[in-house]
Short mmCIF file of C-alpha atoms in Angstrom, two decimals:
data_model
loop_
_atom_site.label_atom_id
_atom_site.label_comp_id
_atom_site.label_asym_id
_atom_site.label_seq_id
_atom_site.Cartn_x
_atom_site.Cartn_y
_atom_site.Cartn_z
CA UNK P 1 0.18 -11.43 18.55
CA UNK P 2 1.49 -8.86 16.06
CA UNK P 3 2.54 -10.20 12.66
CA UNK P 4 6.21 -10.16 11.73
CA UNK P 5 7.08 -6.94 9.90
CA UNK P 6 9.17 -8.77 7.31
CA UNK P 7 6.24 -11.10 6.62
CA UNK P 8 3.90 -8.09 6.21
CA UNK P 9 6.12 -6.63 3.47
CA UNK P 10 6.81 -10.06 1.96
CA UNK P 11 10.61 -9.83 2.28
CA UNK P 12 13.38 -11.82 3.94
CA UNK P 13 15.30 -10.63 6.99
CA UNK P 14 18.43 -10.32 4.82
CA UNK P 15 16.68 -8.05 2.32
CA UNK P 16 18.43 -4.72 1.72
CA UNK P 17 16.87 -1.29 2.24
CA UNK P 18 16.12 -0.67 -1.45
CA UNK P 19 14.21 -3.93 -1.85
CA UNK P 20 12.22 -3.17 1.31
CA UNK P 21 11.35 0.22 -0.21
CA UNK P 22 10.22 -1.36 -3.47
CA UNK P 23 8.08 -3.90 -1.62
CA UNK P 24 6.50 -1.12 0.42
CA UNK P 25 5.68 0.99 -2.64
CA UNK P 26 4.07 -1.97 -4.36
CA UNK P 27 1.87 -2.84 -1.37
CA UNK P 28 1.08 0.80 -0.52
CA UNK P 29 -0.28 1.40 -4.01
CA UNK P 30 -2.35 -1.78 -3.81
CA UNK P 31 -3.92 -1.15 -0.40
CA UNK P 32 -4.18 2.67 -0.30
CA UNK P 33 -7.74 3.56 0.87
CA UNK P 34 -8.24 5.77 -2.20
CA UNK P 35 -7.59 2.80 -4.46
CA UNK P 36 -8.70 -0.29 -2.54
CA UNK P 37 -12.26 -0.20 -1.21
CA UNK P 38 -12.30 -3.80 0.04
CA UNK P 39 -13.09 -4.49 3.69
CA UNK P 40 -9.91 -4.56 5.77
CA UNK P 41 -7.79 -2.69 3.21
CA UNK P 42 -7.48 0.32 5.51
CA UNK P 43 -6.11 -1.79 8.38
CA UNK P 44 -3.79 -3.61 6.00
CA UNK P 45 -2.53 -0.23 4.73
CA UNK P 46 -1.78 0.93 8.29
CA UNK P 47 -0.02 -2.38 9.00
CA UNK P 48 2.15 -1.96 5.89
CA UNK P 49 3.05 1.61 6.85
CA UNK P 50 4.04 0.57 10.38
CA UNK P 51 6.24 -2.24 9.06
CA UNK P 52 8.01 0.09 6.62
CA UNK P 53 8.39 2.81 9.26
CA UNK P 54 10.37 0.36 11.42
CA UNK P 55 12.33 -1.53 8.75
CA UNK P 56 13.30 1.51 6.65
CA UNK P 57 15.42 3.03 9.44
CA UNK P 58 18.65 1.13 10.27
CA UNK P 59 18.44 1.86 14.02
CA UNK P 60 14.81 0.85 14.48
CA UNK P 61 15.33 -2.20 12.24
CA UNK P 62 18.27 -3.29 14.39
CA UNK P 63 16.18 -2.92 17.55
CA UNK P 64 13.35 -4.88 15.97
CA UNK P 65 15.69 -7.66 14.85
CA UNK P 66 17.05 -7.92 18.39
CA UNK P 67 14.01 -7.34 20.60
CA UNK P 68 11.00 -7.70 18.28
CA UNK P 69 7.98 -5.42 18.73
CA UNK P 70 9.08 -4.53 22.28
CA UNK P 71 12.18 -2.85 20.87
CA UNK P 72 10.26 -0.39 18.70
CA UNK P 73 7.07 0.26 20.63
CA UNK P 74 6.49 3.44 22.57
CA UNK P 75 9.27 5.61 21.14
CA UNK P 76 11.91 2.99 20.41
CA UNK P 77 15.01 1.79 22.13
CA UNK P 78 15.78 -1.47 23.81
CA UNK P 79 13.19 -2.37 26.44
CA UNK P 80 14.07 -1.16 29.91
CA UNK P 81 12.21 -1.07 33.20
CA UNK P 82 10.52 2.22 32.40
CA UNK P 83 9.26 0.94 29.05
CA UNK P 84 7.93 -2.33 30.42
CA UNK P 85 5.40 -0.85 32.82
CA UNK P 86 3.97 -3.52 35.10
CA UNK P 87 6.99 -5.76 34.62
CA UNK P 88 9.11 -3.11 36.33
CA UNK P 89 6.66 -3.04 39.23
CA UNK P 90 7.15 -6.78 39.73
CA UNK P 91 10.92 -6.28 39.93
CA UNK P 92 10.44 -3.42 42.32
CA UNK P 93 8.18 -5.57 44.52
CA UNK P 94 10.95 -8.13 44.92
CA UNK P 95 13.89 -5.76 45.20
CA UNK P 96 12.34 -2.62 46.71
CA UNK P 97 14.79 -2.73 49.58
CA UNK P 98 17.81 -2.78 47.29
CA UNK P 99 17.17 -0.16 44.58
CA UNK P 100 15.72 3.26 43.99
CA UNK P 101 13.83 2.29 40.82
CA UNK P 102 10.64 3.70 42.26
CA UNK P 103 12.18 7.13 42.82
CA UNK P 104 13.59 7.14 39.30
CA UNK P 105 10.17 6.39 37.89
CA UNK P 106 8.63 9.10 40.05
CA UNK P 107 10.93 11.71 38.58
CA UNK P 108 10.11 10.54 35.08
CA UNK P 109 6.36 10.76 35.66
CA UNK P 110 6.23 14.08 37.48
CA UNK P 111 8.89 15.88 35.41
CA UNK P 112 8.64 17.29 31.89
CA UNK P 113 7.52 14.84 29.21
CA UNK P 114 8.05 15.08 25.49
CA UNK P 115 4.97 15.50 23.31
CA UNK P 116 3.74 12.80 20.94
CA UNK P 117 4.97 12.60 17.36
CA UNK P 118 2.25 13.01 14.73
CA UNK P 119 1.81 11.58 11.25
CA UNK P 120 0.31 13.24 8.19
CA UNK P 121 -0.26 11.47 4.85
CA UNK P 122 0.16 13.77 1.84
CA UNK P 123 -0.79 12.87 -1.73
CA UNK P 124 1.25 14.37 -4.56
CA UNK P 125 0.68 14.52 -8.27
CA UNK P 126 3.34 12.90 -10.46
CA UNK P 127 4.96 16.17 -11.54
CA UNK P 128 4.90 17.56 -7.99
CA UNK P 129 7.00 14.57 -6.90
CA UNK P 130 9.40 15.05 -9.82
CA UNK P 131 10.06 18.76 -9.36
CA UNK P 132 9.16 19.32 -5.68
CA UNK P 133 8.03 22.68 -4.36
CA UNK P 134 6.00 24.08 -1.47
CA UNK P 135 2.76 22.55 -0.22
CA UNK P 136 0.39 23.92 2.40
CA UNK P 137 -1.14 21.42 4.78
CA UNK P 138 -3.56 21.73 7.67
CA UNK P 139 -2.83 19.82 10.88
CA UNK P 140 -4.45 19.54 14.30
CA UNK P 141 -2.14 19.19 17.28
CA UNK P 142 -1.84 20.04 20.97
CA UNK P 143 -0.25 23.34 21.94
CA UNK P 144 0.67 24.65 25.38
CA UNK P 145 -2.20 26.69 26.82
CA UNK P 146 -1.37 30.39 26.56
CA UNK P 147 -3.60 31.30 29.50
CA UNK P 148 -1.96 29.13 32.16
CA UNK P 149 1.39 28.53 30.40
CA UNK P 150 0.79 24.79 30.60
CA UNK P 151 0.26 24.49 34.37
CA UNK P 152 -3.45 23.74 34.03
CA UNK P 153 -4.20 26.04 36.98
CA UNK P 154 -6.29 29.18 36.87
CA UNK P 155 -4.12 32.32 36.53
CA UNK P 156 -3.12 33.54 39.99
CA UNK P 157 -3.28 30.03 41.49
CA UNK P 158 -0.87 27.12 41.61
CA UNK P 159 -1.30 23.35 41.73
CA UNK P 160 -0.82 21.86 45.20
CA UNK P 161 1.07 18.74 46.17
CA UNK P 162 -1.13 15.65 46.03
CA UNK P 163 -2.09 14.57 49.55
CA UNK P 164 -2.66 10.94 48.54
CA UNK P 165 0.85 10.22 47.27
CA UNK P 166 2.76 13.11 48.83
CA UNK P 167 3.89 14.32 45.41
CA UNK P 168 5.51 11.07 44.31
CA UNK P 169 2.82 10.18 41.78
CA UNK P 170 2.69 6.63 43.16
CA UNK P 171 0.91 4.76 45.90
CA UNK P 172 2.32 1.63 47.55
CA UNK P 173 0.44 -1.18 49.16
CA UNK P 174 2.09 -3.92 51.23
CA UNK P 175 0.70 -7.42 50.84
CA UNK P 176 1.47 -10.41 53.08
CA UNK P 177 1.62 -13.82 51.41
CA UNK P 178 2.89 -17.25 52.52
CA UNK P 179 6.11 -16.35 50.68
CA UNK P 180 6.64 -13.10 52.58
CA UNK P 181 5.65 -9.44 52.26
CA UNK P 182 5.52 -7.75 48.88
CA UNK P 183 4.99 -4.14 47.92
CA UNK P 184 2.68 -3.30 45.03
CA UNK P 185 3.33 0.05 43.35
CA UNK P 186 0.66 1.75 41.23
CA UNK P 187 -0.11 5.18 39.76
CA UNK P 188 -1.78 7.52 42.21
CA UNK P 189 -5.53 7.68 41.39
CA UNK P 190 -5.89 11.22 42.76
CA UNK P 191 -3.30 12.95 40.55
CA UNK P 192 -2.87 10.36 37.75
CA UNK P 193 0.86 10.15 38.51
CA UNK P 194 1.66 13.86 38.25
CA UNK P 195 2.15 14.37 42.01
CA UNK P 196 0.03 17.53 41.88
CA UNK P 197 -3.65 18.37 42.20
CA UNK P 198 -5.23 21.35 40.47
CA UNK P 199 -8.03 22.80 42.59
CA UNK P 200 -8.85 25.85 40.41
CA UNK P 201 -8.62 24.68 36.81
CA UNK P 202 -7.75 26.99 33.95
CA UNK P 203 -10.94 27.71 32.04
CA UNK P 204 -9.17 27.83 28.68
CA UNK P 205 -7.82 24.26 28.81
CA UNK P 206 -9.97 22.76 31.60
CA UNK P 207 -6.88 22.00 33.63
CA UNK P 208 -5.07 20.01 30.95
CA UNK P 209 -2.43 22.65 30.21
CA UNK P 210 -2.84 21.90 26.50
CA UNK P 211 -5.30 22.95 23.81
CA UNK P 212 -6.16 21.28 20.51
CA UNK P 213 -5.28 23.75 17.76
CA UNK P 214 -5.69 23.53 13.98
CA UNK P 215 -3.02 25.35 11.99
CA UNK P 216 -1.66 25.64 8.48
CA UNK P 217 1.91 24.74 7.65
CA UNK P 218 4.02 25.25 4.54
CA UNK P 219 6.36 22.37 3.91
CA UNK P 220 9.04 22.06 1.24
CA UNK P 221 8.89 18.97 -0.96
CA UNK P 222 12.37 18.10 -2.31
CA UNK P 223 12.61 17.29 -6.03
CA UNK P 224 12.68 13.57 -6.78
CA UNK P 225 10.62 12.22 -3.87
CA UNK P 226 8.61 9.03 -4.30
CA UNK P 227 5.91 7.13 -2.46
CA UNK P 228 7.20 6.14 0.95
CA UNK P 229 9.42 9.20 1.40
CA UNK P 230 9.08 10.57 4.94
CA UNK P 231 9.68 14.22 5.82
CA UNK P 232 10.23 15.36 9.41
CA UNK P 233 8.98 18.75 10.56
CA UNK P 234 10.57 19.45 13.95
CA UNK P 235 8.47 20.57 16.92
CA UNK P 236 5.15 20.44 15.06
CA UNK P 237 3.84 17.38 16.90
CA UNK P 238 1.91 17.60 20.16
CA UNK P 239 3.30 19.94 22.82
CA UNK P 240 5.00 18.34 25.81
CA UNK P 241 3.53 18.39 29.29
CA UNK P 242 4.97 20.24 32.26
CA UNK P 243 7.36 22.20 30.07
CA UNK P 244 8.55 19.23 28.01
CA UNK P 245 9.57 19.65 24.35
CA UNK P 246 7.09 19.20 21.53
CA UNK P 247 7.10 16.09 19.38
CA UNK P 248 7.75 16.11 15.65
CA UNK P 249 5.44 15.90 12.66
CA UNK P 250 6.20 13.18 10.12
CA UNK P 251 4.80 13.73 6.64
CA UNK P 252 4.48 10.55 4.58
CA UNK P 253 4.30 11.10 0.81
CA UNK P 254 2.17 9.12 -1.63
CA UNK P 255 2.57 9.82 -5.34
CA UNK P 256 -0.53 9.42 -7.46
CA UNK P 257 -0.32 7.41 -10.68
CA UNK P 258 -0.11 9.37 -13.94
CA UNK P 259 -2.07 8.48 -17.07
CA UNK P 260 0.90 9.04 -19.35
CA UNK P 261 4.10 8.50 -17.37
CA UNK P 262 5.50 5.80 -15.13
CA UNK P 263 8.56 5.89 -12.96
CA UNK P 264 11.39 3.42 -12.52
CA UNK P 265 13.92 4.77 -10.06
CA UNK P 266 15.06 8.11 -11.50
CA UNK P 267 13.94 7.23 -15.04
CA UNK P 268 10.56 8.12 -16.54
CA UNK P 269 8.86 5.64 -18.85
CA UNK P 270 6.24 6.31 -21.51
CA UNK P 271 4.89 4.72 -24.65
CA UNK P 272 4.02 6.16 -28.06
CA UNK P 273 2.35 4.70 -31.14
CA UNK P 274 3.59 5.52 -34.62
CA UNK P 275 2.45 4.41 -38.06
CA UNK P 276 4.30 1.71 -39.95
CA UNK P 277 5.30 4.34 -42.51
CA UNK P 278 6.95 6.43 -39.80
CA UNK P 279 8.76 3.30 -38.64
CA UNK P 280 9.96 2.51 -42.15
CA UNK P 281 10.90 5.99 -43.29
CA UNK P 282 11.74 7.61 -39.95
CA UNK P 283 10.27 10.86 -38.64
CA UNK P 284 10.71 13.69 -36.20
CA UNK P 285 7.83 14.21 -33.77
CA UNK P 286 7.04 16.28 -30.68
CA UNK P 287 6.78 14.17 -27.53
CA UNK P 288 5.10 14.97 -24.22
CA UNK P 289 7.59 14.98 -21.33
CA UNK P 290 7.39 16.26 -17.75
CA UNK P 291 9.28 19.31 -19.06
CA UNK P 292 6.73 19.97 -21.82
CA UNK P 293 6.91 18.97 -25.47
CA UNK P 294 10.35 17.94 -26.74
CA UNK P 295 11.50 16.78 -30.22
CA UNK P 296 12.07 13.04 -30.69
CA UNK P 297 13.75 11.54 -33.76
CA UNK P 298 12.35 8.22 -35.00
CA UNK P 299 15.17 6.48 -36.92
CA UNK P 300 14.29 4.88 -40.26
CA UNK P 301 13.70 1.16 -39.84
CA UNK P 302 12.60 1.38 -36.20
CA UNK P 303 11.38 -2.00 -34.94
CA UNK P 304 8.43 -2.70 -32.57
CA UNK P 305 9.21 -2.24 -28.86
CA UNK P 306 12.37 -0.30 -29.59
CA UNK P 307 13.22 1.95 -26.62
CA UNK P 308 14.43 5.45 -27.46
CA UNK P 309 16.05 7.73 -24.88
CA UNK P 310 15.79 11.43 -24.12
CA UNK P 311 18.70 12.02 -21.77
CA UNK P 312 18.36 14.23 -18.71
CA UNK P 313 14.56 14.47 -18.82
CA UNK P 314 13.88 12.00 -16.03
CA UNK P 315 13.53 12.42 -12.25
CA UNK P 316 16.09 14.48 -10.28
CA UNK P 317 18.18 12.54 -7.81
CA UNK P 318 16.93 13.13 -4.30
CA UNK P 319 19.33 15.57 -2.68
CA UNK P 320 20.96 16.47 -6.01
CA UNK P 321 18.32 18.08 -8.25
CA UNK P 322 20.89 18.98 -10.91
CA UNK P 323 21.47 15.29 -11.72
CA UNK P 324 18.49 13.74 -13.50
CA UNK P 325 17.57 10.39 -14.95
CA UNK P 326 16.40 9.79 -18.52
CA UNK P 327 13.04 9.59 -20.27
CA UNK P 328 12.70 6.17 -21.92
CA UNK P 329 10.14 5.83 -24.72
CA UNK P 330 8.91 2.43 -25.92
CA UNK P 331 7.79 2.47 -29.57
CA UNK P 332 4.56 0.72 -30.56
CA UNK P 333 3.81 0.47 -34.29
CA UNK P 334 0.24 0.65 -35.54
CA UNK P 335 -0.51 -1.87 -38.28
CA UNK P 336 -3.58 -0.94 -40.34
CA UNK P 337 -6.27 -3.60 -40.71
CA UNK P 338 -7.37 -2.15 -44.04
CA UNK P 339 -5.34 -0.56 -46.83
CA UNK P 340 -6.42 1.73 -49.61
CA UNK P 341 -6.05 0.21 -53.07
CA UNK P 342 -3.22 2.57 -53.98
CA UNK P 343 -1.37 1.87 -50.76
CA UNK P 344 -1.72 -1.89 -51.19
CA UNK P 345 -0.47 -1.64 -54.78
CA UNK P 346 2.67 0.23 -53.72
CA UNK P 347 3.41 -2.26 -50.94
CA UNK P 348 2.86 -5.25 -53.27
CA UNK P 349 5.35 -3.78 -55.73
CA UNK P 350 7.87 -3.24 -52.93
CA UNK P 351 7.36 -6.82 -51.81
CA UNK P 352 7.86 -8.20 -55.32
CA UNK P 353 10.94 -6.08 -55.87
CA UNK P 354 12.42 -7.14 -52.55
CA UNK P 355 11.69 -10.85 -53.07
CA UNK P 356 13.64 -10.65 -56.31
CA UNK P 357 16.57 -9.06 -54.53
CA UNK P 358 16.33 -10.70 -51.09
CA UNK P 359 20.03 -11.07 -50.59
CA UNK P 360 20.50 -7.32 -50.46
CA UNK P 361 18.05 -6.75 -47.61
CA UNK P 362 16.45 -3.35 -47.26
CA UNK P 363 12.83 -2.28 -47.23
CA UNK P 364 11.51 -5.84 -47.28
CA UNK P 365 13.45 -6.68 -44.14
CA UNK P 366 12.03 -3.63 -42.45
CA UNK P 367 8.49 -4.58 -43.49
CA UNK P 368 9.08 -8.14 -42.36
CA UNK P 369 10.32 -6.92 -39.00
CA UNK P 370 7.28 -4.72 -38.50
CA UNK P 371 4.56 -7.05 -39.77
CA UNK P 372 6.18 -10.19 -38.43
CA UNK P 373 7.22 -9.04 -34.96
CA UNK P 374 4.45 -6.65 -33.94
CA UNK P 375 2.79 -7.82 -30.74
#
């Protein structure tokens, strides 16, 4: 039995979309195959992705809440007779004289079918996620055979109607039981439910009508994406059969950790270390940001763990690249373990002077804050 998707992500059923996204990011980073080499991590990662894929979309989440796994398996939607396979055959066995369910299923099987959707996981560097841009990826998918135009038959020939099922794609078998006669409906073994038999197969696709093709695609990464963002590339999934439309390609983005920067929503976080003299006297330094080096003013008397802000140098808002968050810098102050004789003498004089004039505050308070509060 499949685990509950809410349980997989460690959230309640009442949890909002943003909290689900945060839970997914946390777990995805922990169990990504490039990071976690423990046995079972890969399966856990796939399980987490599936749970987020369902719960991140309001429609699929609503179906899951109402119908469970049955509501989101096989292309989504509330379960109906066509989605439930053998269960529909049981209904048809009992009510075959009162409905045309069998004929409806026949049309669905023998007519055009949409191709499968595909998934591609793409890793991005931190700055690529911040600023976006174009990325080239290589995918492998099914395309309609150009030789036979998807029929599967050798050029100049055509598939013939299946003699076993008469073109319906189904075979029926009547069974007598003490409770009466029942009709069992199953897929035709001769044509696999297509209603047609190909006698002279196309040599290019071996009668499948589809060929596996590897191709390169350029996709546009919007500025401000984060791990868990999903991009849809229309019609780049597998080609449909019998003239059906192609599926879509879904590109899932995973942002690699950066050695210098972290991200919190649309804000960028970093940490710098300054000397206690810079903290006391103040300074102006050049700071690394995602936009290159920028000037940062250290106010005189800066205390440990003070957070300074460079406005507008954070992450662009997704869908509005002009609006950006801020760069928040936490200040760490380096306290020397050894002092030169001259330096110690100056500090001792400052201490004596301040202790004699404690009521006025000043440099002694600053020193006390630094040496007393530094973690």
